[in-house]
PDB file of C-alpha atoms in Angstrom:
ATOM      1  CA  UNK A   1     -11.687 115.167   7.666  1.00  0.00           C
ATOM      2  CA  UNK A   2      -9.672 112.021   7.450  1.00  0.00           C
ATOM      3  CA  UNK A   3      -9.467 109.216   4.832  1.00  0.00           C
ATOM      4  CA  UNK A   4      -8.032 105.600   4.784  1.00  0.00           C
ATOM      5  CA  UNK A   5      -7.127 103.968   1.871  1.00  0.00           C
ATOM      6  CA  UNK A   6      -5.231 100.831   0.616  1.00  0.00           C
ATOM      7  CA  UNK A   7      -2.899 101.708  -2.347  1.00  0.00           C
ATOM      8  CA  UNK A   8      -4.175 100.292  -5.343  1.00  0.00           C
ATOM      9  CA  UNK A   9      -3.333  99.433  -8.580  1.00  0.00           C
ATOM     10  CA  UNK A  10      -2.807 101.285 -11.766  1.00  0.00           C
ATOM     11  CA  UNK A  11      -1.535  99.266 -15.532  1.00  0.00           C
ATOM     12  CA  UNK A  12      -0.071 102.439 -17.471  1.00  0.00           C
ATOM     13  CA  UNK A  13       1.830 102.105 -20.705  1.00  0.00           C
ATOM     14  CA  UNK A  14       5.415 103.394 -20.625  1.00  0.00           C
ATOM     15  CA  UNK A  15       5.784 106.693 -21.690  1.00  0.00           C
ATOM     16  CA  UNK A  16       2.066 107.615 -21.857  1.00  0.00           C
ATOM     17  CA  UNK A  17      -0.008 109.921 -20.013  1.00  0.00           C
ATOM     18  CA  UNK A  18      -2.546 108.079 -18.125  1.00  0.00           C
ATOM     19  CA  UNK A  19      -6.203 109.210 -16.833  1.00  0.00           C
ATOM     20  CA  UNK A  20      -6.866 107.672 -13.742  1.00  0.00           C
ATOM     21  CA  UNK A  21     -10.415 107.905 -11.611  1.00  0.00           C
ATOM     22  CA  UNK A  22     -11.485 106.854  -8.715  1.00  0.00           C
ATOM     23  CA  UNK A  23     -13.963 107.161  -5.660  1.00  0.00           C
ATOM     24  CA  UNK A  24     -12.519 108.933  -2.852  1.00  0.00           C
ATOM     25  CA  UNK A  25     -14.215 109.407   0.292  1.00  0.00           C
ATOM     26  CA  UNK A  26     -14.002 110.693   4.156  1.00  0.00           C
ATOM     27  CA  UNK A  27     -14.149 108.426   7.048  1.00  0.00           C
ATOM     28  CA  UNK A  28     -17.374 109.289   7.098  1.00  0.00           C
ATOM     29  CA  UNK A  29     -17.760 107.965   3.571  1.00  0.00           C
ATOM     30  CA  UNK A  30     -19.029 111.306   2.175  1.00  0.00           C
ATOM     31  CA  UNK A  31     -17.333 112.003  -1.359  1.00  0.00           C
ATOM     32  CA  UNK A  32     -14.513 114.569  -1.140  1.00  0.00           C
ATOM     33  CA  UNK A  33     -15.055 117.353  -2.770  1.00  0.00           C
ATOM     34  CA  UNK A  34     -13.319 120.240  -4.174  1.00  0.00           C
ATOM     35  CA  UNK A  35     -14.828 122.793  -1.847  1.00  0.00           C
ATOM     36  CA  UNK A  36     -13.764 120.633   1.045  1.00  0.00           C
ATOM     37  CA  UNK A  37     -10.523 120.681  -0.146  1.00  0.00           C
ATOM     38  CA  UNK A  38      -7.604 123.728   0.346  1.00  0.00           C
ATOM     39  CA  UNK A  39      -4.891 121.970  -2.407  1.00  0.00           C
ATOM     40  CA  UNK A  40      -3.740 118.712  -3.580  1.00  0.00           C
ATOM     41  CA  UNK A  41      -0.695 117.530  -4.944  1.00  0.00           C
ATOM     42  CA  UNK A  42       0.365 115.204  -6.929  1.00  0.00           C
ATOM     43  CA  UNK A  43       3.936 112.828  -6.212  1.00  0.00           C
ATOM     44  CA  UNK A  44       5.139 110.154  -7.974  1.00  0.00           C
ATOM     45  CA  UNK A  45       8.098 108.248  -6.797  1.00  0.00           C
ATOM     46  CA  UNK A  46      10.890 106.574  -8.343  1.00  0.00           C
ATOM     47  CA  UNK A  47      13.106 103.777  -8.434  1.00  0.00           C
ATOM     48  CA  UNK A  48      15.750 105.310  -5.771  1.00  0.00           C
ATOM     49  CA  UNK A  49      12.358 106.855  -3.662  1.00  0.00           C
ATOM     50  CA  UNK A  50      13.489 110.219  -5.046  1.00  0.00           C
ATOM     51  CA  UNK A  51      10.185 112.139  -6.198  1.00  0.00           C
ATOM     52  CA  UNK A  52      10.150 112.435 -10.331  1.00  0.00           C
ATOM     53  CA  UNK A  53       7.078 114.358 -10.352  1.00  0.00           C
ATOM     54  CA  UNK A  54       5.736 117.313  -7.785  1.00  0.00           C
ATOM     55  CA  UNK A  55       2.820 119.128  -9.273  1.00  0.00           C
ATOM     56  CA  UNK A  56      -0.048 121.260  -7.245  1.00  0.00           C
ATOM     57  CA  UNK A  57      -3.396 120.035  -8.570  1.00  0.00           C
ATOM     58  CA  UNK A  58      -6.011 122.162  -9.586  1.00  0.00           C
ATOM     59  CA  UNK A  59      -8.832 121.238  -6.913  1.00  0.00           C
ATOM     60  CA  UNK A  60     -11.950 122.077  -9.785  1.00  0.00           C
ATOM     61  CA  UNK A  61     -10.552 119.898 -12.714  1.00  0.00           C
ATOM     62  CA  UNK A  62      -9.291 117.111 -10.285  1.00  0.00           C
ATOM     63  CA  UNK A  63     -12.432 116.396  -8.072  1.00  0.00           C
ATOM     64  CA  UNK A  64     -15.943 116.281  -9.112  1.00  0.00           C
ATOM     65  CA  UNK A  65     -18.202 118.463  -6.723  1.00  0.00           C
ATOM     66  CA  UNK A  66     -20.595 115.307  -7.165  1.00  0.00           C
ATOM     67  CA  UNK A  67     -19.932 111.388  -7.896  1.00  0.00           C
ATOM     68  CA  UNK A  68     -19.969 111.382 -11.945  1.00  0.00           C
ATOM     69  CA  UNK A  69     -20.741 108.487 -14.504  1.00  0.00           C
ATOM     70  CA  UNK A  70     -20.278 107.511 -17.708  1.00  0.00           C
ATOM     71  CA  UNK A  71     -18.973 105.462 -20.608  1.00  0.00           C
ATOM     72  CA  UNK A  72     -15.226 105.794 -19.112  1.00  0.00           C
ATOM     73  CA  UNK A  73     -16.736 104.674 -15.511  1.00  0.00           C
ATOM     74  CA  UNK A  74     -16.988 100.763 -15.343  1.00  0.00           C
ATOM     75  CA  UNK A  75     -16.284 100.504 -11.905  1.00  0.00           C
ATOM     76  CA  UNK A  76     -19.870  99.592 -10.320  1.00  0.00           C
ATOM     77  CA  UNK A  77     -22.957 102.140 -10.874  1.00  0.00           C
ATOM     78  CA  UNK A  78     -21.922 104.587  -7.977  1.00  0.00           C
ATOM     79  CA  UNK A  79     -19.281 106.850  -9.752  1.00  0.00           C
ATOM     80  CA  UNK A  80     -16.371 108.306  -9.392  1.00  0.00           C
ATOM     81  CA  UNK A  81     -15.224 112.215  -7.620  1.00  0.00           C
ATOM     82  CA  UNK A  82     -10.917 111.953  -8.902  1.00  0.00           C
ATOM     83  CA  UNK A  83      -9.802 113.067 -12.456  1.00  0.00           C
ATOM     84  CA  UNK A  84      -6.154 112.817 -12.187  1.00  0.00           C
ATOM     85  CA  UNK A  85      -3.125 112.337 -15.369  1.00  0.00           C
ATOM     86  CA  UNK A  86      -0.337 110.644 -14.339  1.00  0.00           C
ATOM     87  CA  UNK A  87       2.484 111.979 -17.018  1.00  0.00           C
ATOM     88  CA  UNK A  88       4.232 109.800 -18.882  1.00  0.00           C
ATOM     89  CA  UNK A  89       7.547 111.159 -18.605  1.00  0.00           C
ATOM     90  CA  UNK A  90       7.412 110.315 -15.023  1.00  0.00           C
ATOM     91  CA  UNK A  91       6.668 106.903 -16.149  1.00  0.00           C
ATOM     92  CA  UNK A  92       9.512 105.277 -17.945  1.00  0.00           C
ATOM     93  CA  UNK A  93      11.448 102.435 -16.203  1.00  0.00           C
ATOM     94  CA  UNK A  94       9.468  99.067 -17.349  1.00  0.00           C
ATOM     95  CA  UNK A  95      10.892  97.382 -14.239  1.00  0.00           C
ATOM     96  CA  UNK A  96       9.712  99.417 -11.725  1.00  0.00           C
ATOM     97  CA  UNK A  97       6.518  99.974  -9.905  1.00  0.00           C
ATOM     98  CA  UNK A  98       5.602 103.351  -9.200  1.00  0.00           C
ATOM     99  CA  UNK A  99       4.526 104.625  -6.228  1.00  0.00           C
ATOM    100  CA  UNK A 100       2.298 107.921  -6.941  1.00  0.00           C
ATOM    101  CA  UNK A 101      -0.209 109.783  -4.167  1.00  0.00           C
ATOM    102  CA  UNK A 102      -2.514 112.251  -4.379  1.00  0.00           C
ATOM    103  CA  UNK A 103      -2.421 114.307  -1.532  1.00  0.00           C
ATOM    104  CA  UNK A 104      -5.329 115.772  -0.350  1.00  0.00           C
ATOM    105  CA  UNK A 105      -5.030 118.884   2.126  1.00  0.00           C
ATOM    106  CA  UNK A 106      -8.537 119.431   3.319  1.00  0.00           C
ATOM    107  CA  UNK A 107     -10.028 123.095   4.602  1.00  0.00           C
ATOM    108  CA  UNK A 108     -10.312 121.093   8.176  1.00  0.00           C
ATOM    109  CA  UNK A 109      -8.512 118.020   9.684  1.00  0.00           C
ATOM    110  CA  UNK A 110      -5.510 115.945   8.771  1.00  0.00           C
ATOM    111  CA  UNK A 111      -3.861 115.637   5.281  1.00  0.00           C
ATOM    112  CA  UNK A 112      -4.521 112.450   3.760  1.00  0.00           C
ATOM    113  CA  UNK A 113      -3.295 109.891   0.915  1.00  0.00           C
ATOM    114  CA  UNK A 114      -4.619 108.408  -2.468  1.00  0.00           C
ATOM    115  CA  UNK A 115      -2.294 105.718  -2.982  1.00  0.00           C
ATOM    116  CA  UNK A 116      -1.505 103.895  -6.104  1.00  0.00           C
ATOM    117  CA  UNK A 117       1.220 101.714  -7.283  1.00  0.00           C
ATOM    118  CA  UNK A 118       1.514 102.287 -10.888  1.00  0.00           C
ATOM    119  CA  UNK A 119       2.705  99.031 -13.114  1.00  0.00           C
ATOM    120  CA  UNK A 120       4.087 100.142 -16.568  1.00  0.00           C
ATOM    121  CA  UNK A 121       3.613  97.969 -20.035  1.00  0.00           C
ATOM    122  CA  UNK A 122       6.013  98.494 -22.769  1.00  0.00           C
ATOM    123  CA  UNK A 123       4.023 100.003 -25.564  1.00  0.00           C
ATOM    124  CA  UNK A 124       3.805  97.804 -28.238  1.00  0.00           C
ATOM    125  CA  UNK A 125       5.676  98.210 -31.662  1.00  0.00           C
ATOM    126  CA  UNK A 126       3.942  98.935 -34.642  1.00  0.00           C
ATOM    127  CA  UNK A 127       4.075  96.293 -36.996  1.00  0.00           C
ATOM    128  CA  UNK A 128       2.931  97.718 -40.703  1.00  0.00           C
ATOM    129  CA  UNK A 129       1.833  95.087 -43.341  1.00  0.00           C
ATOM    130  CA  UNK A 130       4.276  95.160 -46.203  1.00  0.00           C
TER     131      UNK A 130
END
C-alpha cells in the first residue's frame, strides 16, 4: 500500500486542541482503513524542525473502518476515514506554521505521509459588556 498526498492546510487557534478530518486513501484510491493499518503516529514539528509532539495513534479511534458523514463533514458528500486532535500545547508560536504528519505504517507496503501545515490564530480576547 502506498499513498501520495500534497500537504494541506489546517487554521487552528493558538493554544487549542484541534479536530481535524480528512479522506485518506491508497494509490489505488481505496479508503485506508484501520485493519489495513499496523500503527500510526502522530509528529508535529516546530519552529527549529525539532519534533514538539510524538504520540502513537490508536488505529480504531483515528480511522473509520468506512468513509463517515455528518453535520461536522462539509467537505463534498463522500466522507471522511481520519479523526485526528492536534494538541494545543504543541501549538503555540502565532508566527509559525506547523508542520504535523500522520504517519501511517500499513500491515503491507511502504510507510506513508498525511501532511498538513498547521496556521495558528491568536484566540481572541474576551471583551465583557460593562
Amino acid at each position: 500500500m502506498s499513498c501520495s498526498i500534497e500537504s494541506f492546510h489546517v487554521r487552528a487557534l493558538v493554544g487549542v486542541d484541534t479536530v481535524v478530518r480528512a479522506r485518506v486513501t491508497d494509490a489505488d484510491n481505496v479508503p485506508v482503513t484501520p485493519e489495513s493499518l499496523s500503527k500510526a503516529y502522530l509528529q508535529i514539528f516546530g519552529p527549529d524542525e525539532s519534533v514538539v509532539h510524538n504520540a502513537e495513534l490508536n488505529l480504531a479511534d483515528t480511522f473509520a473502518s468506512s468513509l463517515q458523514q455528518g453535520p461536522e463533514w462539509t467537505a463534498d458528500g463522500v466522507g471522511y476515514n481520519l479523526t485526528v486532535t492536534l494538541p494545543g500545547s504543541a501549538l503555540l508560536d502565532e508566527t509559525f506554521r506547523y508542520p504535523a504528519v500522520v504517519w501511517c505504517v500499513p500491515t503491507g507496503g511502504s510507510d506513508f505521509p498525511v501532511r498538513m501545515l498547521v496556521e495558528l490564530t491568536p484566540v481572541p480576547k474576551a471583551e465583557y459588556p460593562a
